[in-house]
Structure formats: C-alpha cells, structure tokens
Amino acid sequence: MVLNYIWIAFFVIAFLMALGRLLFLGDTEIFTALVNATFDSSKNAFEISLGLTGILALWLGVMKIGERSGMINALSRWLSPVFCRLFPDIPKGHPAMGSIFMNFSANMLGLDNAATPMGLKAMKELQELNPHKDTATDPMIMFLVINTSGLILIPVSIMVYRAQMGAAQPTDIFIPTLLTTTVSTFVGIVAVSLSQRINLICKPILILVGCIALFFTCLIYMSVRLGRDEMGTYSTLTANIILFSIILLFILWGVWKRTNVYDAFIEGAKEGFTTAVRIIPYLVAFLVGIAVFRASGAMDLLVQGIGWAVGLFGVDTSFVGALPTALMKSLSGSGANGLMIDAMKEYGADSFVGRMSCVVRGASDTTFYILAVYFGSVGITRTRNAVTCGLIADFSGIVAGILISYLFFY
C-alpha cells in the first residue's frame, strides 16, 4: 500500500511541478520532456533487465550446484552453533534452519529475487512451530530483521548495474558495501537480541565476531596506509579473487561429491532467466515514475532542499545526491534500484555520488516490502517489534554507508 502511494505521488507531484513551470515560467517544453522521459526510461529499464539475465543465470546456476552437491547443507551444519544461539526457539535439526541458511546465502550473493522463494519457505516452516498463528514469533523477527539488514557478501546485482551504466571498475564498491551491510546487520541482530534477551556473549558468537573484526581491521588498516587509487585497485582485485574463488569452490565441491555440475548449473540458470523477466515490470514502473519526477524538476528541488538544510550546520553536502536512494531502499528495492541508476546516470557511475548511491543501496534491504510479503505469506497480523528493529538496522546502514563512502571515495 505504501509503495502504491509513493508511485502515485511521483506522477502527481511531477504534473503539479510541470503545470507550475508552464504557468509561471512559460516553459512550453516541460510536458514534452515528461512524455519523452517515460519512453526513454521504459527502454532503459528493459535494457537493464536484459543485461541482468546472464548474471542471474550464472549465480543461480552456481547456487544450484551448491544445493545439489550438499555444500549448502554442509555450510548450514558448520554455522549451526551460531544459528542455535540466534534462534534458540527452533529445535535443533529442524528443516527451517536449512531454509534460513539458503535464504541468507542468496541474500549474501546479492540475489534478492532468488532469496524470496527460500525465505517464504523458511517462514512457512517457522509458522509450523508458532503456537499463536497471527503473532510473529521471536525466530521470525530475528530472521526478518537479518533479512532487512541486507547482509550482502557479493553485491552482484549492484555491480551489474554499475557495469550497465559504464563504470570503469564495477567492483570498486565491493569492500565499502561489505563493510556497510555488516554494520547494519550487526546493529539489527543486537537490537533484536536485546528485545528478546538473547545472550550473544558465547564462544561461537565471539569467535565469529572476532574473525569479522580482524578482517575489517585489516581492511581499515589498508585504507589508511594506501592512497585512494591504490585502495581502489586492491579493493577491485580482492573482489574479483573472491568472486571467482566462490564459483570455483562450488564447482570443485560438486565434482568431489560426484554431482553432474553441468546439469545442475543449467537447471539453476533457467531459474535465473525467469527471475530476470519477472523484475521487468517492477523496474519499468519505478524508472518511469522516477524519470517524470526528475524531469519535472521535483527531484532537484528535493535534493537542493536537503542540501540547504544540511549546509546550515556547516556539514559537507556532497552526500546529498545519494540520499534519495538511501531513503527509498526501506520502501522498495526496485524503487531504490531506479534511484541508484538515476544517480549514476545524472552524476556518473564513477562519481562520488554514483558510488555512494551503490553503497547505501547495498547497506540494507527493503524493510517494509520484506515484512509485508513474508508476514503476509503466513497470515501474521501482529508483527510486534519487527518494524522498529528493522528500521534501526536501516538507519545504521545509511549512516555507515555515508561515512565509509567518504573514507573510500571522497
């Protein structure tokens, strides 16, 4: 419902702005610009979706190899000590654990649309454990807040969008996005744990946090010691090594387990094609809405207004151009993608604002969409504190994304 109102508002505001420019400024070309914007953005949305087809097919094919070979189940067992602490109300060995892990895996690979079916399956299994069918349980809230925090190990979709928009190094946002999304996830987990009185001070959690802290300490140390250009080079190199290593690891594991990796890959790749086609209407809808909103001058007015307000406090306003993407992502993934693409088109894919838009887009996921779809799929009407904890994670991701972008790109 919120998404519906936002989309309508784009067109109503654009019309009122255009009418005002026609009546008060005598701009007779403004409505022509609005119509042209709808045609251009529709074409652009289809081209972007077409470009995503191959990448989605690749990664869903790789995921299918991991599923067929049992690698995902093996990783689930390896992470079981951590999961048992985060979801203490789920019986050990319950099928929900496997579905939750597969959902997290797809999210970490940046495959949002692939994660949704796995997440809905996990919610169905969690609902079977729910004694009060209309009220969200503690495991459901923890599961969804981690989802909304958007922990992305490999932001595949964002990097593909950057490549589509002509970025010289599409993977240069890899490490900044990883740092940002880790902050939002950590804050979200802490917020839920405090509300549910979950004790995170235990050996498996401390070991995991220690490893993550050590990894990030090395990254920050490198960023301080190296110049921006060198850091960009190393960031891109690290991202490419990790990406290719994951693909190779899934294939070799499949060979070791005597899985027909080729057939498994083909089966998963077919799902990738279907997923790419399915997102076209959503991308067209929001790119058209954003295009008319910007063509009318409303977007520029909004950004300038925020910049003016921030400037009153003597703060650098270079980040303001990325705020529309940061604010939209809590409401709509496709809307945030549209604004991110629009920012790269307006400022340049390799500009500070273009890169920051990509980082804040990957900082967290679409809180209201995820809560509505996942809770709605099992008939949950009383969501308790899920929205509050999800928005806390969102806000921390926005702040972290802005600060980390300044560290890497400014």
PDB file of N, CA, C and O in Angstrom, residues 268-334:
ATOM      1  N   GLY A 268      19.688 -24.381 -12.644  1.00  0.00           N
ATOM      2  CA  GLY A 268      19.657 -23.122 -11.906  1.00  0.00           C
ATOM      3  C   GLY A 268      19.638 -21.917 -12.824  1.00  0.00           C
ATOM      4  O   GLY A 268      18.971 -20.913 -12.540  1.00  0.00           O
ATOM      5  N   ALA A 269      20.361 -21.996 -13.938  1.00  0.00           N
ATOM      6  CA  ALA A 269      20.417 -20.881 -14.889  1.00  0.00           C
ATOM      7  C   ALA A 269      19.044 -20.601 -15.499  1.00  0.00           C
ATOM      8  O   ALA A 269      18.703 -19.451 -15.780  1.00  0.00           O
ATOM      9  N   LYS A 270      18.247 -21.653 -15.710  1.00  0.00           N
ATOM     10  CA  LYS A 270      16.885 -21.452 -16.225  1.00  0.00           C
ATOM     11  C   LYS A 270      16.065 -20.608 -15.260  1.00  0.00           C
ATOM     12  O   LYS A 270      15.273 -19.757 -15.664  1.00  0.00           O
ATOM     13  N   GLU A 271      16.253 -20.845 -13.965  1.00  0.00           N
ATOM     14  CA  GLU A 271      15.559 -20.040 -12.959  1.00  0.00           C
ATOM     15  C   GLU A 271      16.032 -18.588 -13.024  1.00  0.00           C
ATOM     16  O   GLU A 271      15.252 -17.661 -12.771  1.00  0.00           O
ATOM     17  N   GLY A 272      17.308 -18.380 -13.342  1.00  0.00           N
ATOM     18  CA  GLY A 272      17.846 -17.028 -13.472  1.00  0.00           C
ATOM     19  C   GLY A 272      17.166 -16.253 -14.577  1.00  0.00           C
ATOM     20  O   GLY A 272      16.867 -15.059 -14.423  1.00  0.00           O
ATOM     21  N   PHE A 273      16.909 -16.935 -15.694  1.00  0.00           N
ATOM     22  CA  PHE A 273      16.222 -16.268 -16.803  1.00  0.00           C
ATOM     23  C   PHE A 273      14.813 -15.855 -16.393  1.00  0.00           C
ATOM     24  O   PHE A 273      14.370 -14.737 -16.652  1.00  0.00           O
ATOM     25  N   THR A 274      14.107 -16.753 -15.717  1.00  0.00           N
ATOM     26  CA  THR A 274      12.744 -16.458 -15.263  1.00  0.00           C
ATOM     27  C   THR A 274      12.733 -15.285 -14.286  1.00  0.00           C
ATOM     28  O   THR A 274      11.871 -14.404 -14.354  1.00  0.00           O
ATOM     29  N   THR A 275      13.712 -15.270 -13.396  1.00  0.00           N
ATOM     30  CA  THR A 275      13.802 -14.180 -12.420  1.00  0.00           C
ATOM     31  C   THR A 275      14.034 -12.848 -13.101  1.00  0.00           C
ATOM     32  O   THR A 275      13.427 -11.828 -12.750  1.00  0.00           O
ATOM     33  N   ALA A 276      14.918 -12.822 -14.091  1.00  0.00           N
ATOM     34  CA  ALA A 276      15.226 -11.579 -14.805  1.00  0.00           C
ATOM     35  C   ALA A 276      13.992 -11.036 -15.518  1.00  0.00           C
ATOM     36  O   ALA A 276      13.751  -9.820 -15.527  1.00  0.00           O
ATOM     37  N   VAL A 277      13.213 -11.921 -16.108  1.00  0.00           N
ATOM     38  CA  VAL A 277      11.990 -11.496 -16.796  1.00  0.00           C
ATOM     39  C   VAL A 277      10.968 -10.958 -15.799  1.00  0.00           C
ATOM     40  O   VAL A 277      10.282  -9.966 -16.054  1.00  0.00           O
ATOM     41  N   ARG A 278      10.906 -11.597 -14.623  1.00  0.00           N
ATOM     42  CA  ARG A 278       9.904 -11.225 -13.630  1.00  0.00           C
ATOM     43  C   ARG A 278      10.112  -9.814 -13.073  1.00  0.00           C
ATOM     44  O   ARG A 278       9.148  -9.158 -12.649  1.00  0.00           O
ATOM     45  N   ILE A 279      11.357  -9.312 -13.055  1.00  0.00           N
ATOM     46  CA  ILE A 279      11.603  -7.996 -12.460  1.00  0.00           C
ATOM     47  C   ILE A 279      11.363  -6.854 -13.448  1.00  0.00           C
ATOM     48  O   ILE A 279      11.355  -5.689 -13.047  1.00  0.00           O
ATOM     49  N   ILE A 280      11.163  -7.164 -14.746  1.00  0.00           N
ATOM     50  CA  ILE A 280      10.991  -6.105 -15.741  1.00  0.00           C
ATOM     51  C   ILE A 280       9.836  -5.163 -15.398  1.00  0.00           C
ATOM     52  O   ILE A 280      10.020  -3.940 -15.407  1.00  0.00           O
ATOM     53  N   PRO A 281       8.630  -5.659 -15.088  1.00  0.00           N
ATOM     54  CA  PRO A 281       7.525  -4.721 -14.792  1.00  0.00           C
ATOM     55  C   PRO A 281       7.828  -3.795 -13.622  1.00  0.00           C
ATOM     56  O   PRO A 281       7.486  -2.608 -13.658  1.00  0.00           O
ATOM     57  N   TYR A 282       8.469  -4.336 -12.567  1.00  0.00           N
ATOM     58  CA  TYR A 282       8.769  -3.511 -11.399  1.00  0.00           C
ATOM     59  C   TYR A 282       9.785  -2.425 -11.737  1.00  0.00           C
ATOM     60  O   TYR A 282       9.671  -1.276 -11.286  1.00  0.00           O
ATOM     61  N   LEU A 283      10.795  -2.809 -12.518  1.00  0.00           N
ATOM     62  CA  LEU A 283      11.827  -1.843 -12.880  1.00  0.00           C
ATOM     63  C   LEU A 283      11.258  -0.765 -13.798  1.00  0.00           C
ATOM     64  O   LEU A 283      11.566   0.423 -13.648  1.00  0.00           O
ATOM     65  N   VAL A 284      10.413  -1.173 -14.754  1.00  0.00           N
ATOM     66  CA  VAL A 284       9.780  -0.196 -15.652  1.00  0.00           C
ATOM     67  C   VAL A 284       8.928   0.779 -14.846  1.00  0.00           C
ATOM     68  O   VAL A 284       9.002   2.004 -15.035  1.00  0.00           O
ATOM     69  N   ALA A 285       8.130   0.252 -13.932  1.00  0.00           N
ATOM     70  CA  ALA A 285       7.223   1.105 -13.151  1.00  0.00           C
ATOM     71  C   ALA A 285       7.972   2.184 -12.410  1.00  0.00           C
ATOM     72  O   ALA A 285       7.631   3.375 -12.482  1.00  0.00           O
ATOM     73  N   PHE A 286       9.030   1.792 -11.686  1.00  0.00           N
ATOM     74  CA  PHE A 286       9.706   2.785 -10.871  1.00  0.00           C
ATOM     75  C   PHE A 286      10.641   3.674 -11.662  1.00  0.00           C
ATOM     76  O   PHE A 286      10.796   4.861 -11.346  1.00  0.00           O
ATOM     77  N   LEU A 287      11.272   3.157 -12.705  1.00  0.00           N
ATOM     78  CA  LEU A 287      12.123   4.026 -13.518  1.00  0.00           C
ATOM     79  C   LEU A 287      11.298   5.091 -14.225  1.00  0.00           C
ATOM     80  O   LEU A 287      11.736   6.240 -14.364  1.00  0.00           O
ATOM     81  N   VAL A 288      10.097   4.741 -14.666  1.00  0.00           N
ATOM     82  CA  VAL A 288       9.219   5.732 -15.302  1.00  0.00           C
ATOM     83  C   VAL A 288       8.779   6.771 -14.276  1.00  0.00           C
ATOM     84  O   VAL A 288       8.810   7.987 -14.536  1.00  0.00           O
ATOM     85  N   GLY A 289       8.371   6.308 -13.085  1.00  0.00           N
ATOM     86  CA  GLY A 289       7.957   7.239 -12.047  1.00  0.00           C
ATOM     87  C   GLY A 289       9.071   8.191 -11.650  1.00  0.00           C
ATOM     88  O   GLY A 289       8.863   9.408 -11.511  1.00  0.00           O
ATOM     89  N   ILE A 290      10.267   7.650 -11.478  1.00  0.00           N
ATOM     90  CA  ILE A 290      11.413   8.482 -11.104  1.00  0.00           C
ATOM     91  C   ILE A 290      11.787   9.433 -12.233  1.00  0.00           C
ATOM     92  O   ILE A 290      12.163  10.593 -12.001  1.00  0.00           O
ATOM     93  N   ALA A 291      11.674   8.955 -13.469  1.00  0.00           N
ATOM     94  CA  ALA A 291      12.046   9.783 -14.619  1.00  0.00           C
ATOM     95  C   ALA A 291      11.159  11.028 -14.728  1.00  0.00           C
ATOM     96  O   ALA A 291      11.654  12.138 -14.948  1.00  0.00           O
ATOM     97  N   VAL A 292       9.844  10.853 -14.574  1.00  0.00           N
ATOM     98  CA  VAL A 292       8.958  12.016 -14.661  1.00  0.00           C
ATOM     99  C   VAL A 292       9.137  12.915 -13.444  1.00  0.00           C
ATOM    100  O   VAL A 292       9.024  14.148 -13.533  1.00  0.00           O
ATOM    101  N   PHE A 293       9.411  12.312 -12.289  1.00  0.00           N
ATOM    102  CA  PHE A 293       9.668  13.095 -11.072  1.00  0.00           C
ATOM    103  C   PHE A 293      10.891  13.990 -11.271  1.00  0.00           C
ATOM    104  O   PHE A 293      10.890  15.165 -10.901  1.00  0.00           O
ATOM    105  N   ARG A 294      11.953  13.419 -11.869  1.00  0.00           N
ATOM    106  CA  ARG A 294      13.162  14.207 -12.107  1.00  0.00           C
ATOM    107  C   ARG A 294      12.962  15.200 -13.246  1.00  0.00           C
ATOM    108  O   ARG A 294      13.404  16.354 -13.165  1.00  0.00           O
ATOM    109  N   ALA A 295      12.299  14.781 -14.329  1.00  0.00           N
ATOM    110  CA  ALA A 295      12.111  15.667 -15.482  1.00  0.00           C
ATOM    111  C   ALA A 295      11.306  16.909 -15.123  1.00  0.00           C
ATOM    112  O   ALA A 295      11.497  17.981 -15.711  1.00  0.00           O
ATOM    113  N   SER A 296      10.424  16.786 -14.135  1.00  0.00           N
ATOM    114  CA  SER A 296       9.612  17.936 -13.723  1.00  0.00           C
ATOM    115  C   SER A 296      10.404  18.932 -12.892  1.00  0.00           C
ATOM    116  O   SER A 296       9.952  20.061 -12.674  1.00  0.00           O
ATOM    117  N   GLY A 297      11.585  18.508 -12.401  1.00  0.00           N
ATOM    118  CA  GLY A 297      12.387  19.373 -11.547  1.00  0.00           C
ATOM    119  C   GLY A 297      12.166  19.125 -10.068  1.00  0.00           C
ATOM    120  O   GLY A 297      12.826  19.737  -9.222  1.00  0.00           O
ATOM    121  N   ALA A 298      11.243  18.203  -9.722  1.00  0.00           N
ATOM    122  CA  ALA A 298      10.929  17.941  -8.313  1.00  0.00           C
ATOM    123  C   ALA A 298      12.105  17.289  -7.576  1.00  0.00           C
ATOM    124  O   ALA A 298      12.369  17.606  -6.414  1.00  0.00           O
ATOM    125  N   MET A 299      12.807  16.385  -8.269  1.00  0.00           N
ATOM    126  CA  MET A 299      13.943  15.722  -7.625  1.00  0.00           C
ATOM    127  C   MET A 299      15.037  16.727  -7.286  1.00  0.00           C
ATOM    128  O   MET A 299      15.610  16.708  -6.185  1.00  0.00           O
ATOM    129  N   ASP A 300      15.346  17.611  -8.220  1.00  0.00           N
ATOM    130  CA  ASP A 300      16.375  18.628  -7.975  1.00  0.00           C
ATOM    131  C   ASP A 300      15.977  19.525  -6.809  1.00  0.00           C
ATOM    132  O   ASP A 300      16.814  19.899  -5.985  1.00  0.00           O
ATOM    133  N   LEU A 301      14.701  19.878  -6.745  1.00  0.00           N
ATOM    134  CA  LEU A 301      14.210  20.729  -5.651  1.00  0.00           C
ATOM    135  C   LEU A 301      14.361  20.019  -4.307  1.00  0.00           C
ATOM    136  O   LEU A 301      14.770  20.637  -3.307  1.00  0.00           O
ATOM    137  N   LEU A 302      14.045  18.717  -4.267  1.00  0.00           N
ATOM    138  CA  LEU A 302      14.158  17.946  -3.038  1.00  0.00           C
ATOM    139  C   LEU A 302      15.616  17.863  -2.579  1.00  0.00           C
ATOM    140  O   LEU A 302      15.923  18.120  -1.402  1.00  0.00           O
ATOM    141  N   VAL A 303      16.506  17.505  -3.501  1.00  0.00           N
ATOM    142  CA  VAL A 303      17.924  17.361  -3.157  1.00  0.00           C
ATOM    143  C   VAL A 303      18.515  18.695  -2.715  1.00  0.00           C
ATOM    144  O   VAL A 303      19.273  18.774  -1.741  1.00  0.00           O
ATOM    145  N   GLN A 304      18.177  19.773  -3.429  1.00  0.00           N
ATOM    146  CA  GLN A 304      18.677  21.088  -3.059  1.00  0.00           C
ATOM    147  C   GLN A 304      18.167  21.513  -1.685  1.00  0.00           C
ATOM    148  O   GLN A 304      18.897  22.140  -0.902  1.00  0.00           O
ATOM    149  N   GLY A 305      16.903  21.165  -1.382  1.00  0.00           N
ATOM    150  CA  GLY A 305      16.348  21.492  -0.074  1.00  0.00           C
ATOM    151  C   GLY A 305      17.074  20.784   1.048  1.00  0.00           C
ATOM    152  O   GLY A 305      17.403  21.387   2.083  1.00  0.00           O
ATOM    153  N   ILE A 306      17.356  19.499   0.859  1.00  0.00           N
ATOM    154  CA  ILE A 306      18.095  18.744   1.876  1.00  0.00           C
ATOM    155  C   ILE A 306      19.511  19.296   2.003  1.00  0.00           C
ATOM    156  O   ILE A 306      20.035  19.455   3.112  1.00  0.00           O
ATOM    157  N   GLY A 307      20.137  19.589   0.862  1.00  0.00           N
ATOM    158  CA  GLY A 307      21.482  20.145   0.882  1.00  0.00           C
ATOM    159  C   GLY A 307      21.534  21.480   1.614  1.00  0.00           C
ATOM    160  O   GLY A 307      22.468  21.748   2.376  1.00  0.00           O
ATOM    161  N   TRP A 308      20.526  22.309   1.394  1.00  0.00           N
ATOM    162  CA  TRP A 308      20.474  23.615   2.078  1.00  0.00           C
ATOM    163  C   TRP A 308      20.338  23.426   3.590  1.00  0.00           C
ATOM    164  O   TRP A 308      21.019  24.091   4.373  1.00  0.00           O
ATOM    165  N   ALA A 309      19.462  22.478   3.999  1.00  0.00           N
ATOM    166  CA  ALA A 309      19.257  22.241   5.428  1.00  0.00           C
ATOM    167  C   ALA A 309      20.523  21.702   6.086  1.00  0.00           C
ATOM    168  O   ALA A 309      20.904  22.122   7.187  1.00  0.00           O
ATOM    169  N   VAL A 310      21.206  20.776   5.405  1.00  0.00           N
ATOM    170  CA  VAL A 310      22.438  20.208   5.957  1.00  0.00           C
ATOM    171  C   VAL A 310      23.541  21.260   5.998  1.00  0.00           C
ATOM    172  O   VAL A 310      24.322  21.339   6.953  1.00  0.00           O
ATOM    173  N   GLY A 311      23.598  22.096   4.953  1.00  0.00           N
ATOM    174  CA  GLY A 311      24.629  23.135   4.885  1.00  0.00           C
ATOM    175  C   GLY A 311      24.540  24.148   6.005  1.00  0.00           C
ATOM    176  O   GLY A 311      25.543  24.785   6.362  1.00  0.00           O
ATOM    177  N   LEU A 312      23.355  24.326   6.583  1.00  0.00           N
ATOM    178  CA  LEU A 312      23.195  25.264   7.701  1.00  0.00           C
ATOM    179  C   LEU A 312      24.050  24.877   8.910  1.00  0.00           C
ATOM    180  O   LEU A 312      24.412  25.729   9.723  1.00  0.00           O
ATOM    181  N   PHE A 313      24.360  23.582   9.007  1.00  0.00           N
ATOM    182  CA  PHE A 313      25.164  23.097  10.131  1.00  0.00           C
ATOM    183  C   PHE A 313      26.654  23.022   9.779  1.00  0.00           C
ATOM    184  O   PHE A 313      27.455  22.511  10.565  1.00  0.00           O
ATOM    185  N   GLY A 314      27.023  23.526   8.609  1.00  0.00           N
ATOM    186  CA  GLY A 314      28.417  23.531   8.197  1.00  0.00           C
ATOM    187  C   GLY A 314      28.958  22.172   7.792  1.00  0.00           C
ATOM    188  O   GLY A 314      30.168  21.962   7.765  1.00  0.00           O
ATOM    189  N   VAL A 315      28.074  21.229   7.467  1.00  0.00           N
ATOM    190  CA  VAL A 315      28.480  19.872   7.084  1.00  0.00           C
ATOM    191  C   VAL A 315      28.636  19.796   5.572  1.00  0.00           C
ATOM    192  O   VAL A 315      27.893  20.432   4.823  1.00  0.00           O
ATOM    193  N   ASP A 316      29.615  19.002   5.115  1.00  0.00           N
ATOM    194  CA  ASP A 316      29.795  18.803   3.677  1.00  0.00           C
ATOM    195  C   ASP A 316      28.530  18.186   3.084  1.00  0.00           C
ATOM    196  O   ASP A 316      27.975  17.225   3.633  1.00  0.00           O
ATOM    197  N   THR A 317      28.081  18.714   1.973  1.00  0.00           N
ATOM    198  CA  THR A 317      26.807  18.284   1.374  1.00  0.00           C
ATOM    199  C   THR A 317      26.982  17.401   0.141  1.00  0.00           C
ATOM    200  O   THR A 317      26.022  17.169  -0.582  1.00  0.00           O
ATOM    201  N   SER A 318      28.176  16.902  -0.086  1.00  0.00           N
ATOM    202  CA  SER A 318      28.410  16.085  -1.281  1.00  0.00           C
ATOM    203  C   SER A 318      27.581  14.810  -1.289  1.00  0.00           C
ATOM    204  O   SER A 318      27.306  14.241  -2.339  1.00  0.00           O
ATOM    205  N   PHE A 319      27.193  14.348  -0.107  1.00  0.00           N
ATOM    206  CA  PHE A 319      26.466  13.077   0.000  1.00  0.00           C
ATOM    207  C   PHE A 319      24.976  13.211  -0.308  1.00  0.00           C
ATOM    208  O   PHE A 319      24.285  12.200  -0.461  1.00  0.00           O
ATOM    209  N   VAL A 320      24.477  14.424  -0.410  1.00  0.00           N
ATOM    210  CA  VAL A 320      23.033  14.643  -0.506  1.00  0.00           C
ATOM    211  C   VAL A 320      22.434  13.967  -1.735  1.00  0.00           C
ATOM    212  O   VAL A 320      21.311  13.451  -1.693  1.00  0.00           O
ATOM    213  N   GLY A 321      23.161  13.941  -2.838  1.00  0.00           N
ATOM    214  CA  GLY A 321      22.647  13.338  -4.060  1.00  0.00           C
ATOM    215  C   GLY A 321      22.333  11.862  -3.921  1.00  0.00           C
ATOM    216  O   GLY A 321      21.530  11.309  -4.696  1.00  0.00           O
ATOM    217  N   ALA A 322      22.953  11.191  -2.928  1.00  0.00           N
ATOM    218  CA  ALA A 322      22.711   9.762  -2.721  1.00  0.00           C
ATOM    219  C   ALA A 322      21.577   9.498  -1.741  1.00  0.00           C
ATOM    220  O   ALA A 322      21.141   8.351  -1.586  1.00  0.00           O
ATOM    221  N   LEU A 323      21.071  10.541  -1.078  1.00  0.00           N
ATOM    222  CA  LEU A 323      20.032  10.347  -0.067  1.00  0.00           C
ATOM    223  C   LEU A 323      18.730   9.773  -0.617  1.00  0.00           C
ATOM    224  O   LEU A 323      18.089   8.961   0.056  1.00  0.00           O
ATOM    225  N   PRO A 324      18.256  10.193  -1.812  1.00  0.00           N
ATOM    226  CA  PRO A 324      17.015   9.582  -2.317  1.00  0.00           C
ATOM    227  C   PRO A 324      17.088   8.056  -2.388  1.00  0.00           C
ATOM    228  O   PRO A 324      16.136   7.361  -2.020  1.00  0.00           O
ATOM    229  N   THR A 325      18.236   7.525  -2.834  1.00  0.00           N
ATOM    230  CA  THR A 325      18.410   6.068  -2.874  1.00  0.00           C
ATOM    231  C   THR A 325      18.385   5.490  -1.470  1.00  0.00           C
ATOM    232  O   THR A 325      17.740   4.463  -1.214  1.00  0.00           O
ATOM    233  N   ALA A 326      19.078   6.150  -0.536  1.00  0.00           N
ATOM    234  CA  ALA A 326      19.159   5.657   0.837  1.00  0.00           C
ATOM    235  C   ALA A 326      17.787   5.612   1.493  1.00  0.00           C
ATOM    236  O   ALA A 326      17.460   4.662   2.211  1.00  0.00           O
ATOM    237  N   LEU A 327      16.978   6.631   1.254  1.00  0.00           N
ATOM    238  CA  LEU A 327      15.663   6.695   1.884  1.00  0.00           C
ATOM    239  C   LEU A 327      14.661   5.751   1.228  1.00  0.00           C
ATOM    240  O   LEU A 327      13.778   5.209   1.897  1.00  0.00           O
ATOM    241  N   MET A 328      14.784   5.544  -0.073  1.00  0.00           N
ATOM    242  CA  MET A 328      13.828   4.705  -0.797  1.00  0.00           C
ATOM    243  C   MET A 328      14.020   3.224  -0.503  1.00  0.00           C
ATOM    244  O   MET A 328      13.048   2.453  -0.533  1.00  0.00           O
ATOM    245  N   LYS A 329      15.235   2.793  -0.185  1.00  0.00           N
ATOM    246  CA  LYS A 329      15.504   1.361  -0.084  1.00  0.00           C
ATOM    247  C   LYS A 329      14.690   0.670   1.009  1.00  0.00           C
ATOM    248  O   LYS A 329      14.432  -0.527   0.924  1.00  0.00           O
ATOM    249  N   SER A 330      14.278   1.423   2.036  1.00  0.00           N
ATOM    250  CA  SER A 330      13.442   0.812   3.074  1.00  0.00           C
ATOM    251  C   SER A 330      12.046   0.504   2.557  1.00  0.00           C
ATOM    252  O   SER A 330      11.355  -0.357   3.099  1.00  0.00           O
ATOM    253  N   LEU A 331      11.637   1.202   1.504  1.00  0.00           N
ATOM    254  CA  LEU A 331      10.282   1.059   0.984  1.00  0.00           C
ATOM    255  C   LEU A 331      10.195   0.131  -0.212  1.00  0.00           C
ATOM    256  O   LEU A 331       9.253  -0.635  -0.346  1.00  0.00           O
ATOM    257  N   SER A 332      11.201   0.214  -1.099  1.00  0.00           N
ATOM    258  CA  SER A 332      11.120  -0.549  -2.339  1.00  0.00           C
ATOM    259  C   SER A 332      12.505  -0.834  -2.898  1.00  0.00           C
ATOM    260  O   SER A 332      13.299   0.092  -3.108  1.00  0.00           O
ATOM    261  N   GLY A 333      12.790  -2.110  -3.142  1.00  0.00           N
ATOM    262  CA  GLY A 333      14.060  -2.460  -3.758  1.00  0.00           C
ATOM    263  C   GLY A 333      14.145  -1.977  -5.190  1.00  0.00           C
ATOM    264  O   GLY A 333      15.155  -1.429  -5.614  1.00  0.00           O
ATOM    265  N   SER A 334      13.060  -2.175  -5.954  1.00  0.00           N
ATOM    266  CA  SER A 334      13.061  -1.724  -7.343  1.00  0.00           C
ATOM    267  C   SER A 334      13.116  -0.200  -7.408  1.00  0.00           C
ATOM    268  O   SER A 334      13.768   0.372  -8.284  1.00  0.00           O
TER     269      SER A 334
END
